[in-house]
Amino acid sequence: MDNKRDLIIIGAGPAGLTAALYAGRSRLDTLIIEKMATGGRILMSEAIENYPGFPGGVTTVELIGRMENQVKDLGIKFENDEVTGLDCSGSKIITSGGEYSFGALIIASGAHYRKLNVPGEKEYTGRGVSYCATCDGPFYKGKKVVLVGGGNAVAEEALYLTRFADSVSVVHRRQEMRASQILQEKMRKEKKINFILSSLVNGINGGKSVESVRIKDLISGGEIDFACDGVFVCVGYEPETQFLKGKIDMDEAGFIITDEAMLTSAEGVFACGDCRKKSLYQVINACGDGAVAADSAYKFIADRSR
Ligand SMILES: Cc1cc2nc3c(=O)[nH]c(=O)nc-3n(C[C@H](O)[C@H](O)[C@H](O)COP(=O)(O)OP(=O)(O)OC[C@H]3O[C@@H](n4cnc5c(N)ncnc54)[C@H](O)[C@@H]3O)c2cc1C
């Protein structure tokens, strides 16, 4: 088997698929390696309403299916395998199944939301349990929502949700929030936001969709069922970059640092989508990143062969 490719892309989510589209159109010999199913994290949601060109929304299966077909029509090959290591000096990646060498590498391995791991969370994901206010906030117009978390993310999400929801309750296990003072001041000024501190959510209940959360008061030990229409879990977003530790520069949370051309600290290694440090984690800019990364990879390979 010939294991050398012009370009290898790690991850077949929106970022990796868009990178493959641009690479295919530049006629780069490209391989995408995906450890799970083609499509990435957006497939956890049934539909997407904020992707341009689809008024009223589009199912994620349709959107991803279109992206995948467009890439396959260009002859791009897919491999189902997990990348476990990177050897920058040898321009090689190590996978569960073997090794591949590359002219350029694009990392599009994404990120995942940290879970609460409480009963009802998995069952009601997409039916009242959400991890992203930008994605799902508009569904909660006039409704009552609970947010779980204590940092800047929960503060920003809570403030954003006041545009839609009538009541926004923030549950945090400590007596003090960890969010910046400025954000805390903004939250306290907002009449719709209230705090349930020194407490945790230990269960999510409902019928067809979420109807309440079980809240435990960590001081008294008492528990109540708190009625709500939605729960936003804001306890962290973790990049899928553990397999690259020590090989390229990352921030303290493990998000890959790139420049505007999506170049990482390693020559010929680019990163795009949710695995890189940036300010908005959405499909639209994951795709934008993927296009830039493929264009940069193409220029890198072309320069080298001159
Ligand atoms: C429930 C939910 C709802 C959302 N709703 C919206 C929305 O309405 N609008 C919106 O714009 N965004 C939404 N998002 C965010 C959106 O899903 C992400 O921003 C987007 O998927 C990022 O694309 P990506 O390609 O960078 O990463 P991902 O989609 O995470 O894809 C990365 C891929 O890389 C693979 N991979 C990881 N590590 C390896 C490895 N070592 N080897 C091989 N393969 C690997 C993964 O299996 C995955 O398939 C939502 C996310 C979730 C979870």
XYZ file of C-alpha atoms and ligand atoms in Angstrom:
359
model
C 0.000 0.000 0.000
C 1.293 3.477 -0.926
C 1.046 5.480 2.293
C 2.358 8.804 0.971
C -0.114 11.567 0.115
C 0.228 15.215 -0.956
C -2.254 16.125 1.761
C -3.706 14.304 4.734
C -6.730 15.696 6.570
C -7.528 14.474 10.089
C -11.290 14.578 10.709
C -14.300 14.557 8.382
C -16.471 17.177 10.069
C -17.494 20.410 8.286
C -13.925 21.810 8.495
C -12.247 18.655 7.128
C -14.855 18.177 4.390
C -14.475 21.772 3.202
C -10.674 21.469 3.250
C -11.048 18.307 1.135
C -13.339 20.126 -1.318
C -10.770 22.870 -1.893
C -7.862 20.389 -1.995
C -9.691 18.217 -4.527
C -10.361 21.200 -6.761
C -6.622 22.039 -6.579
C -5.941 18.448 -7.696
C -3.996 17.515 -4.569
C -3.731 13.786 -3.896
C -5.713 13.899 -0.634
C -6.758 11.420 2.038
C -9.233 12.153 4.859
C -8.852 10.029 7.976
C -11.910 9.880 10.253
C -12.182 7.786 13.398
C -15.993 7.845 13.632
C -18.662 8.701 11.063
C -18.328 11.334 8.345
C -19.978 14.592 9.427
C -18.548 15.440 12.844
C -20.321 16.908 15.872
C -23.111 18.710 14.034
C -24.729 15.311 13.495
C -25.626 15.348 17.226
C -28.226 17.937 16.244
C -31.153 17.058 13.993
C -31.246 20.343 12.068
C -29.257 23.539 11.685
C -30.997 26.892 11.289
C -28.058 29.298 11.007
C -26.244 27.913 7.963
C -26.693 30.414 5.100
C -28.744 29.462 2.076
C -31.321 27.350 3.919
C -34.154 29.586 5.133
C -36.120 27.615 7.738
C -33.124 25.335 8.310
C -31.819 22.082 6.903
C -31.426 18.652 8.478
C -27.811 17.957 9.359
C -27.995 14.615 7.559
C -28.904 16.444 4.332
C -26.276 19.171 4.755
C -23.476 16.724 5.565
C -24.635 14.317 2.849
C -24.320 17.129 0.282
C -20.840 18.067 1.536
C -19.685 14.426 1.466
C -21.016 13.789 -2.053
C -19.376 16.952 -3.371
C -16.021 15.752 -1.982
C -16.421 12.150 -3.176
C -17.268 13.409 -6.687
C -13.746 14.865 -6.786
C -12.253 11.446 -6.073
C -11.080 12.185 -2.530
C -10.446 8.988 -0.559
C -11.742 8.379 2.990
C -10.123 6.075 5.541
C -11.814 4.988 8.771
C -8.949 5.052 11.286
C -7.822 6.982 14.367
C -4.755 9.211 14.242
C -2.776 8.612 17.429
C 0.457 10.550 16.856
C 2.367 13.071 14.744
C 6.025 13.044 13.745
C 6.662 16.571 12.462
C 10.301 16.087 11.459
C 9.463 12.960 9.450
C 6.211 14.482 8.015
C 4.368 11.383 9.225
C 1.258 10.557 11.177
C 0.738 7.398 13.165
C -2.701 5.778 13.187
C -4.220 2.734 14.895
C -3.743 0.915 11.590
C -0.259 2.104 10.523
C 1.592 5.196 9.312
C 1.157 7.768 6.536
C 3.584 10.383 5.272
C 2.393 13.693 3.901
C 3.472 16.730 1.927
C 1.154 18.847 4.100
C -1.183 18.009 6.980
C -4.500 19.603 7.962
C -5.792 18.920 11.465
C -9.599 19.238 11.600
C -10.214 17.063 14.644
C -12.847 19.291 16.278
C -13.865 19.516 19.914
C -16.562 18.227 22.216
C -18.744 19.712 24.923
C -18.075 18.409 28.414
C -21.114 16.595 29.760
C -22.792 16.695 33.159
C -23.187 12.905 33.060
C -26.512 12.929 34.918
C -29.650 10.861 34.240
C -31.756 12.357 31.446
C -28.914 14.336 29.811
C -28.322 11.962 26.918
C -32.016 11.152 26.492
C -33.022 14.828 26.199
C -30.090 16.124 24.129
C -31.723 17.969 21.223
C -35.082 17.863 23.091
C -34.362 20.515 25.698
C -30.755 19.783 26.637
C -28.367 22.013 24.706
C -24.699 22.956 24.848
C -24.804 26.094 22.703
C -26.970 29.201 23.101
C -25.903 30.617 19.716
C -27.218 27.415 18.124
C -30.433 26.891 20.072
C -31.316 30.168 21.873
C -34.084 31.208 19.431
C -36.030 27.999 20.272
C -36.596 29.337 23.812
C -38.595 32.494 23.110
C -40.810 33.211 26.124
C -39.562 30.085 27.916
C -37.817 29.233 31.149
C -34.235 27.954 30.930
C -31.620 26.673 33.364
C -27.883 27.007 32.730
C -25.249 24.945 34.501
C -21.720 26.275 35.033
C -19.772 29.032 36.744
C -17.273 30.488 34.249
C -17.257 33.075 31.482
C -18.990 30.710 29.065
C -22.076 30.382 31.259
C -22.152 34.147 31.818
C -22.022 34.908 28.092
C -24.605 32.247 27.276
C -26.934 33.487 30.062
C -26.736 37.089 28.848
C -27.396 35.981 25.270
C -30.393 33.873 26.310
C -32.095 36.872 27.976
C -32.853 38.005 24.393
C -35.261 35.080 24.080
C -36.158 33.395 27.361
C -38.394 34.935 30.047
C -36.382 33.451 32.889
C -32.711 32.393 32.978
C -31.540 30.507 36.096
C -27.840 29.830 36.559
C -26.955 26.820 38.727
C -23.391 26.668 40.044
C -21.896 24.293 42.585
C -19.861 26.966 44.387
C -21.045 30.028 46.323
C -19.096 32.366 43.992
C -19.179 32.445 40.184
C -15.811 32.113 38.383
C -16.833 34.450 35.525
C -15.008 37.774 35.173
C -16.253 40.598 37.415
C -17.450 42.602 34.390
C -19.615 39.715 33.203
C -20.922 39.071 36.707
C -21.920 42.745 37.021
C -23.744 42.548 33.678
C -25.539 39.409 34.830
C -26.622 40.959 38.125
C -28.068 43.975 36.306
C -30.189 41.726 34.099
C -33.612 41.174 35.744
C -34.299 37.906 33.920
C -31.189 36.211 35.375
C -31.254 34.594 38.802
C -28.631 32.482 40.575
C -28.968 29.146 42.350
C -25.573 28.817 44.019
C -23.916 26.033 46.043
C -26.146 23.694 44.105
C -25.896 21.123 41.362
C -28.181 19.604 38.763
C -28.258 15.846 39.311
C -31.053 14.851 36.962
C -33.116 16.035 33.982
C -36.762 14.997 33.651
C -39.584 15.387 31.185
C -41.961 13.771 28.752
C -41.394 14.414 25.031
C -39.008 17.218 26.002
C -37.446 18.631 29.165
C -39.935 19.681 31.868
C -37.734 20.046 34.953
C -34.308 19.577 36.480
C -33.512 18.020 39.832
C -31.427 20.476 41.860
C -29.508 19.492 44.983
C -28.611 22.178 47.529
C -25.066 21.308 48.598
C -25.383 23.120 51.941
C -28.716 21.742 53.213
C -28.578 18.512 51.192
C -32.210 19.086 50.116
C -33.430 18.407 46.557
C -36.145 20.063 44.475
C -37.658 19.596 41.013
C -37.250 22.929 39.271
C -39.624 23.447 36.320
C -37.986 24.594 33.058
C -38.222 24.132 29.286
C -34.519 23.890 28.537
C -31.140 23.180 30.118
C -27.918 24.659 28.755
C -24.813 22.792 29.899
C -21.852 25.191 29.941
C -19.180 23.228 31.790
C -16.481 23.315 29.120
C -15.547 22.749 25.487
C -12.585 20.407 25.001
C -10.519 20.137 21.810
C -9.685 16.714 20.355
C -5.973 17.385 20.360
C -4.526 15.107 23.067
C -2.772 13.014 20.394
C -0.797 16.140 19.313
C 0.422 17.197 22.765
C 3.998 18.496 22.707
C 4.141 18.471 18.875
C 2.546 21.833 18.048
C 1.719 24.984 20.047
C -1.607 25.004 21.891
C -3.228 27.198 24.516
C -3.649 25.976 28.103
C -6.947 24.256 27.229
C -5.388 22.403 24.275
C -6.803 24.496 21.402
C -4.271 24.716 18.543
C -2.749 28.131 17.889
C -2.661 29.163 14.229
C -2.059 32.291 12.222
C -4.555 33.721 9.707
C -3.430 31.207 7.089
C -4.281 28.378 9.576
C -0.561 27.540 9.874
C 0.446 25.950 13.196
C 3.880 26.170 14.827
C 5.038 23.219 12.655
C 6.049 23.653 9.022
C 3.467 22.280 6.578
C 0.994 21.522 9.381
C -2.290 23.481 9.332
C -5.312 23.374 11.663
C -8.912 24.418 11.066
C -12.342 24.328 12.671
C -13.192 23.797 16.317
C -9.814 22.273 17.279
C -8.147 25.681 16.921
C -8.224 28.679 19.246
C -10.784 31.236 18.042
C -13.794 33.208 19.231
C -16.756 31.442 17.573
C -17.268 27.688 17.247
C -19.846 27.128 14.505
C -20.228 25.208 11.246
C -20.014 28.290 9.065
C -16.573 29.355 10.246
C -15.349 25.740 10.523
C -16.006 25.576 6.761
C -14.304 28.953 6.222
C -11.254 27.769 8.159
C -11.163 24.571 6.094
C -11.082 26.532 2.827
C -8.222 28.729 4.077
C -6.250 25.727 5.397
C -6.515 23.873 2.070
C -5.480 26.961 0.110
C -2.467 27.431 2.407
C -1.553 23.737 2.151
C -1.748 23.926 -1.639
C 0.580 26.962 -1.702
C 2.997 25.265 0.695
C 3.189 22.123 -1.472
C 3.489 24.159 -4.700
C 6.325 26.301 -3.245
C 8.213 23.176 -2.166
C 8.041 21.575 -5.601
C 9.428 24.643 -7.381
C -25.616 19.358 19.766
C -24.875 20.382 18.918
C -25.577 21.345 18.226
C -24.907 22.279 17.425
N -25.650 23.193 16.720
C -25.027 24.034 15.874
C -25.777 24.943 15.079
O -27.018 25.009 15.157
N -25.096 25.760 14.230
C -23.729 25.713 14.102
O -23.191 26.451 13.280
N -22.997 24.893 14.865
C -23.597 24.056 15.756
N -22.861 23.199 16.527
C -21.386 23.317 16.482
C -20.821 22.534 15.279
O -21.217 21.186 15.373
C -19.288 22.642 15.249
O -18.902 23.995 15.282
C -18.727 21.999 13.998
O -19.129 20.643 13.902
C -17.200 22.065 13.970
O -16.732 21.380 12.847
P -15.281 20.723 12.820
O -15.178 20.038 11.504
O -14.272 21.704 13.215
O -15.271 19.635 14.004
P -16.167 18.354 14.273
O -17.520 18.515 13.733
O -16.005 18.077 15.726
O -15.447 17.192 13.435
C -14.187 16.687 13.805
C -14.066 15.258 13.320
O -12.735 14.799 13.565
C -12.779 13.449 14.003
N -11.578 13.155 14.785
C -11.220 13.702 15.986
N -10.034 13.215 16.394
C -9.637 12.329 15.442
C -8.487 11.485 15.328
N -7.536 11.449 16.258
N -8.394 10.673 14.230
C -9.368 10.702 13.267
N -10.489 11.479 13.347
C -10.611 12.296 14.409
C -14.050 13.397 14.856
O -14.535 12.048 14.988
C -14.998 14.298 14.075
O -15.781 13.580 13.146
C -23.493 22.267 17.339
C -22.773 21.284 18.049
C -23.447 20.348 18.826
C -22.648 19.297 19.563
